[in-house]
Coordinates of C-alpha atoms in Angstrom, one line a residue:
X1 CA 16.4 -11.7 -12.2
X2 CA 17.0 -13.9 -9.2
X3 CA 14.6 -12.9 -6.5
X4 CA 14.1 -14.0 -2.9
X5 CA 10.7 -13.6 -1.1
X6 CA 11.1 -12.7 2.6
X7 CA 7.9 -13.1 4.6
X8 CA 5.6 -16.1 3.9
X9 CA 2.4 -14.9 5.4
X10 CA -0.9 -14.4 3.5
X11 CA 0.2 -11.5 1.4
X12 CA 3.6 -13.1 0.6
X13 CA 2.3 -16.5 -0.5
X14 CA -1.1 -15.3 -1.7
X15 CA -0.1 -12.3 -3.8
X16 CA 3.6 -11.6 -4.1
X17 CA 4.7 -15.2 -4.9
X18 CA 2.2 -15.9 -7.6
X19 CA 3.0 -12.6 -9.3
X20 CA 6.7 -13.4 -9.2
X21 CA 6.2 -16.9 -10.6
X22 CA 4.0 -15.5 -13.4
X23 CA 6.8 -13.1 -14.7
X24 CA 8.9 -14.8 -17.4
X25 CA 12.1 -12.9 -16.4
X26 CA 12.0 -13.7 -12.7
X27 CA 13.5 -16.8 -11.1
X28 CA 12.4 -17.2 -7.4
X29 CA 15.4 -18.8 -5.8
X30 CA 14.7 -18.4 -2.1
X31 CA 11.7 -18.3 0.3
X32 CA 12.6 -16.9 3.7
X33 CA 10.8 -16.8 7.0
X34 CA 11.9 -17.3 10.6
X35 CA 8.7 -19.4 11.3
X36 CA 9.2 -23.1 10.4
X37 CA 5.4 -23.6 10.1
X38 CA 5.3 -20.9 7.4
X39 CA 8.3 -22.4 5.6
X40 CA 6.6 -25.8 5.7
X41 CA 3.4 -24.3 4.2
X42 CA 5.5 -23.0 1.3
X43 CA 7.3 -26.3 0.7
X44 CA 5.0 -27.3 -2.1
X45 CA 6.4 -24.7 -4.4
X46 CA 9.7 -26.6 -4.7
X47 CA 11.8 -23.6 -3.9
X48 CA 14.6 -23.6 -1.4
X49 CA 13.4 -22.1 1.9
X50 CA 15.4 -20.9 4.9
X51 CA 15.1 -18.9 8.1
X52 CA 17.6 -16.3 6.8
X53 CA 18.4 -14.8 3.4
X54 CA 21.6 -15.7 1.6
X55 CA 22.1 -12.4 -0.2
X56 CA 24.9 -13.8 -2.3
X57 CA 22.6 -15.8 -4.6
X58 CA 20.0 -13.1 -5.4
X59 CA 19.7 -9.9 -7.4
X60 CA 16.6 -8.6 -5.6
X61 CA 14.4 -9.2 -2.6
X62 CA 10.7 -8.8 -2.0
X63 CA 9.9 -8.0 1.6
X64 CA 6.4 -9.1 2.6
X65 CA 7.2 -8.4 6.2
X66 CA 5.4 -6.4 9.0
X67 CA 6.2 -2.7 9.0
X68 CA 7.9 -2.9 12.4
X69 CA 10.4 -5.3 10.8
X70 CA 10.7 -3.9 7.3
X71 CA 12.9 -0.8 7.7
X72 CA 16.0 -2.7 9.1
X73 CA 15.7 -5.3 6.3
X74 CA 15.4 -2.7 3.5
X75 CA 18.5 -1.0 4.7
X76 CA 20.4 -4.2 5.2
X77 CA 19.7 -5.5 1.7
X78 CA 20.0 -2.2 -0.1
X79 CA 23.4 -1.7 1.5
X80 CA 24.3 -5.2 0.3
X81 CA 23.7 -4.0 -3.3
X82 CA 20.3 -5.7 -3.8
X83 CA 17.2 -4.3 -5.5
X84 CA 14.4 -4.2 -2.9
X85 CA 10.6 -4.2 -3.2
X86 CA 9.2 -3.6 0.2
X87 CA 5.6 -3.8 1.4
X88 CA 3.9 -0.7 2.8
X89 CA 3.9 1.1 5.1
X90 CA 7.7 1.8 5.0
X91 CA 7.7 1.9 8.9
X92 CA 5.3 2.4 11.7
X93 CA 6.4 6.0 12.3
X94 CA 8.4 8.8 10.8
X95 CA 10.9 8.4 13.6
X96 CA 11.4 4.7 12.8
X97 CA 11.8 5.6 9.1
X98 CA 14.9 7.7 9.9
X99 CA 16.9 4.5 9.5
X100 CA 16.6 5.1 5.8
X101 CA 18.8 8.2 6.1
X102 CA 21.7 5.7 6.1
X103 CA 21.1 4.9 2.4
X104 CA 23.0 6.8 -0.2
X105 CA 21.3 8.0 -3.4
X106 CA 22.2 4.9 -5.4
X107 CA 20.9 2.6 -2.7
X108 CA 17.6 4.6 -2.3
X109 CA 17.2 4.5 -6.1
X110 CA 17.1 0.7 -6.0
X111 CA 14.2 0.6 -3.5
X112 CA 10.6 0.3 -4.7
X113 CA 7.7 0.5 -2.3
X114 CA 4.8 -1.9 -2.5
X115 CA 2.1 0.7 -2.7
X116 CA 0.7 -1.9 -5.0
X117 CA -2.6 -0.4 -6.1
X118 CA -1.0 2.8 -7.4
X119 CA -0.2 0.7 -10.5
X120 CA -3.8 0.0 -11.3
X121 CA -5.2 1.5 -14.6
X122 CA -8.1 2.8 -12.6
X123 CA -5.8 5.3 -10.8
X124 CA -4.4 6.3 -14.2
X125 CA -7.9 6.9 -15.5
X126 CA -8.8 9.0 -12.4
X127 CA -5.8 11.1 -12.9
X128 CA -6.8 11.7 -16.5
X129 CA -10.3 12.8 -15.5
X130 CA -8.9 15.2 -12.8
X131 CA -6.1 16.6 -15.0
X132 CA -8.2 17.2 -18.2
X133 CA -11.1 18.8 -16.3
X134 CA -13.6 16.1 -16.9
X135 CA -14.7 16.4 -13.3
X136 CA -14.2 20.2 -13.0
X137 CA -11.8 21.7 -10.6
X138 CA -11.3 21.7 -7.7
X139 CA -12.6 18.3 -6.6
X140 CA -13.9 17.1 -3.2
X141 CA -12.6 13.6 -2.4
X142 CA -14.4 11.3 0.0
X143 CA -12.5 8.2 0.9
X144 CA -14.2 5.6 3.0
X145 CA -11.7 2.8 3.6
X146 CA -13.2 0.0 5.7
X147 CA -11.6 -3.5 5.8
X148 CA -10.7 -6.4 8.1
X149 CA -14.1 -7.3 9.5
X150 CA -14.1 -8.8 13.0
X151 CA -15.3 -12.3 13.6
X152 CA -14.6 -14.2 16.9
X153 CA -14.5 -17.4 14.9
X154 CA -11.4 -16.2 12.9
X155 CA -9.0 -16.4 15.8
X156 CA -5.8 -16.2 13.8
X157 CA -7.1 -13.2 11.9
X158 CA -8.2 -11.5 15.1
X159 CA -4.7 -12.0 16.6
X160 CA -3.0 -10.6 13.5
X161 CA -5.2 -7.5 13.4
X162 CA -4.9 -6.9 17.2
X163 CA -1.1 -7.2 17.0
X164 CA -1.0 -4.8 14.0
X165 CA -3.1 -2.3 16.0
X166 CA -0.4 -2.4 18.7
X167 CA 1.8 -0.6 16.1
X168 CA -0.7 2.0 15.0
X169 CA -4.3 2.6 13.9
X170 CA -5.6 1.7 10.5
X171 CA -4.8 5.2 9.2
X172 CA -1.1 4.3 9.4
X173 CA -1.5 1.0 7.5
X174 CA -4.3 1.8 5.0
X175 CA -3.4 5.4 4.8
X176 CA -0.1 4.4 3.2
X177 CA -2.1 3.5 0.1
X178 CA -4.7 6.3 0.2
X179 CA -2.4 9.2 0.9
X180 CA -0.1 8.0 -1.8
X181 CA -3.0 7.9 -4.3
X182 CA -4.2 11.4 -3.3
X183 CA -0.8 13.0 -3.6
X184 CA -0.4 11.3 -7.0
X185 CA -3.8 12.4 -8.2
X186 CA -4.1 15.8 -6.7
X187 CA -0.7 17.3 -7.5
X188 CA 1.3 16.8 -4.3
X189 CA 1.1 16.1 -0.6
X190 CA -1.5 17.8 1.5
X191 CA -1.0 21.4 2.4
X192 CA -3.0 21.2 5.6
X193 CA -4.7 18.8 7.9
X194 CA -7.7 20.8 9.2
X195 CA -8.9 18.4 11.9
X196 CA -9.1 14.7 12.7
X197 CA -10.9 12.3 15.0
X198 CA -10.6 8.7 16.3
X199 CA -12.7 6.1 18.1
X200 CA -12.3 2.7 19.7
X201 CA -15.3 0.5 19.2
X202 CA -14.1 -1.7 22.0
X203 CA -12.1 -0.6 25.1
X204 CA -9.7 -3.6 24.9
X205 CA -8.3 -2.6 21.5
X206 CA -4.7 -1.4 21.6
X207 CA -5.4 1.6 19.4
X208 CA -8.4 3.4 17.9
X209 CA -9.8 1.3 15.1
X210 CA -11.8 4.1 13.4
X211 CA -10.1 7.4 12.3
X212 CA -11.0 10.3 10.0
X213 CA -9.7 13.6 8.9
X214 CA -10.2 16.6 6.6
X215 CA -7.3 17.7 4.4
X216 CA -6.5 20.3 1.8
X217 CA -4.4 19.6 -1.3
X218 CA -2.7 21.8 -4.0
X219 CA -5.1 23.5 -6.4
X220 CA -7.9 23.9 -3.8
X221 CA -8.7 20.2 -3.7
X222 CA -10.2 18.9 -0.5
X223 CA -10.3 15.4 1.0
X224 CA -12.5 13.8 3.7
X225 CA -11.0 10.5 4.7
X226 CA -12.2 7.7 7.0
X227 CA -10.4 4.5 7.9
X228 CA -11.9 1.6 9.8
X229 CA -11.0 -2.0 10.9
X230 CA -12.4 -4.7 13.1
X231 CA -16.1 -4.2 13.3
X232 CA -18.5 -7.1 12.7
X233 CA -20.1 -5.3 9.7
X234 CA -18.3 -2.7 7.5
X235 CA -19.5 0.3 5.6
X236 CA -19.0 0.4 1.9
X237 CA -15.3 0.8 0.9
X238 CA -15.1 3.4 -1.9
X239 CA -13.6 6.8 -3.0
X240 CA -15.6 9.5 -4.7
X241 CA -14.2 12.5 -6.6
X242 CA -16.8 15.3 -7.0
X243 CA -16.3 18.4 -9.1
X244 CA -18.8 20.8 -10.6
X245 CA -18.8 18.9 -13.9
X246 CA -18.8 15.3 -12.8
X247 CA -18.6 12.6 -10.1
X248 CA -16.2 9.6 -10.3
X249 CA -16.6 6.7 -7.9
X250 CA -14.0 4.1 -7.3
X251 CA -15.0 0.7 -5.8
X252 CA -12.5 0.1 -3.1
X253 CA -12.3 -3.7 -3.7
X254 CA -12.7 -4.2 -7.4
X255 CA -11.4 -0.8 -8.6
X256 CA -14.4 -0.6 -11.0
X257 CA -15.1 3.1 -11.9
X258 CA -18.3 5.0 -12.5
X259 CA -18.4 8.4 -14.1
X260 CA -21.4 10.6 -13.9
X261 CA -21.6 13.9 -15.9
X262 CA -24.3 16.0 -17.6
X263 CA -24.1 13.6 -20.5
X264 CA -25.1 10.6 -18.3
X265 CA -23.4 7.8 -16.4
X266 CA -21.0 5.2 -17.6
X267 CA -19.0 2.4 -16.0
X268 CA -15.3 1.6 -16.6
X269 CA -14.0 -1.9 -15.8
X270 CA -10.5 -3.3 -16.4
X271 CA -9.6 -6.9 -17.3
X272 CA -8.9 -9.4 -14.6
X273 CA -9.2 -9.0 -10.8
X274 CA -7.5 -6.1 -9.1
X275 CA -5.0 -8.1 -7.1
X276 CA -3.6 -10.1 -10.0
X277 CA -3.6 -7.0 -12.2
X278 CA -1.7 -4.8 -9.7
X279 CA 0.8 -7.3 -8.4
X280 CA 1.7 -8.3 -11.9
X281 CA 2.3 -4.6 -12.9
X282 CA 4.3 -4.1 -9.7
X283 CA 6.6 -7.0 -10.5
X284 CA 7.0 -5.8 -14.1
X285 CA 8.2 -2.4 -12.8
X286 CA 10.5 -4.1 -10.3
X287 CA 12.1 -6.0 -13.2
X288 CA 12.4 -2.8 -15.2
X289 CA 14.2 -1.2 -12.2
X290 CA 16.6 -4.1 -12.2
X291 CA 17.3 -4.1 -16.0
X292 CA 17.7 -0.3 -16.2
X293 CA 14.5 0.5 -18.1
X294 CA 13.4 2.5 -15.0
X295 CA 15.9 4.7 -13.3
X296 CA 14.3 4.6 -9.9
X297 CA 11.6 2.7 -7.9
X298 CA 8.0 3.6 -8.6
X299 CA 6.6 4.3 -6.1
X300 CA 9.8 5.4 -4.5
X301 CA 11.1 5.2 -0.9
X302 CA 10.4 9.0 -0.7
X303 CA 6.8 8.4 -1.8
X304 CA 6.4 5.8 0.9
X305 CA 7.8 8.1 3.6
X306 CA 5.6 11.0 2.4
X307 CA 2.5 8.9 2.8
X308 CA 3.6 7.7 6.2
X309 CA 4.2 11.3 7.3
X310 CA 0.7 12.3 6.3
X311 CA -0.8 9.3 8.1
X312 CA 1.2 10.0 11.3
X313 CA 0.1 13.6 11.2
X314 CA -3.6 12.6 10.9
X315 CA -3.1 10.0 13.7
X316 CA -1.5 12.6 15.9
X317 CA -4.3 15.1 15.4
X318 CA -6.9 12.4 16.0
X319 CA -5.4 11.7 19.4

């Protein structure tokens, strides 16, 4: 599979490219970014780089681009007949995501969304514990998603996060992952957002950097979610799943699991680090989409839009 990587920032060069290079059936033939400095930083890989993609020489494209750029590119390349793996979120708003209505069913089928950590075996294990009654039912989920610590010494990082906040609060960006996980684990999208809140820790920030909400899911499951960026110190990043029979805890950075029941407590760890594990599985499924082993992208474009819809609903309720 001849693949081009579009977007040569930290996630592109640090996670997508290594995973593409590790897969034996992938040939990375183009590195694309409009920024000449980023193209120069990627020159050591010995792969042709350019400011624009030449779609004639590739079978698929990986978009490691900002969400305010991604929708137009997904549509352009899907309409050109390419397979597309696009970073989350699929857009910065449901309104911006309406551009995807231009895609016909066959074009949509060839789009896979980079909700990367859905691929982790920890998510599969959690789903087993929920579905087989290990935790009891219903479950109460608490998701504390805190990332992107602020440091005045990290000027480039501060600029990147500030610019991202101009296009929405962390619930839009981190919520893409979390709301996808919860819909996958709890049997479907939320039935109701009961309430939500938001807070800016500094008045100069372009959007609230702390947001939370309470949601209900099919089967009586409930979720309390918090998202936060850009404070000098961060609370613990983890998700807990509590039922009358057990408590499962997912470490938000390593994806190590703990399970506590009446029989005691045990820990479940998976080989390798989370990033390598998940990006490798993501590329494997992208290749399977290309070779016909998979009939549609997993997660799909519809999955990405559904997660964005929930995140936007929470953001709107939070004010």
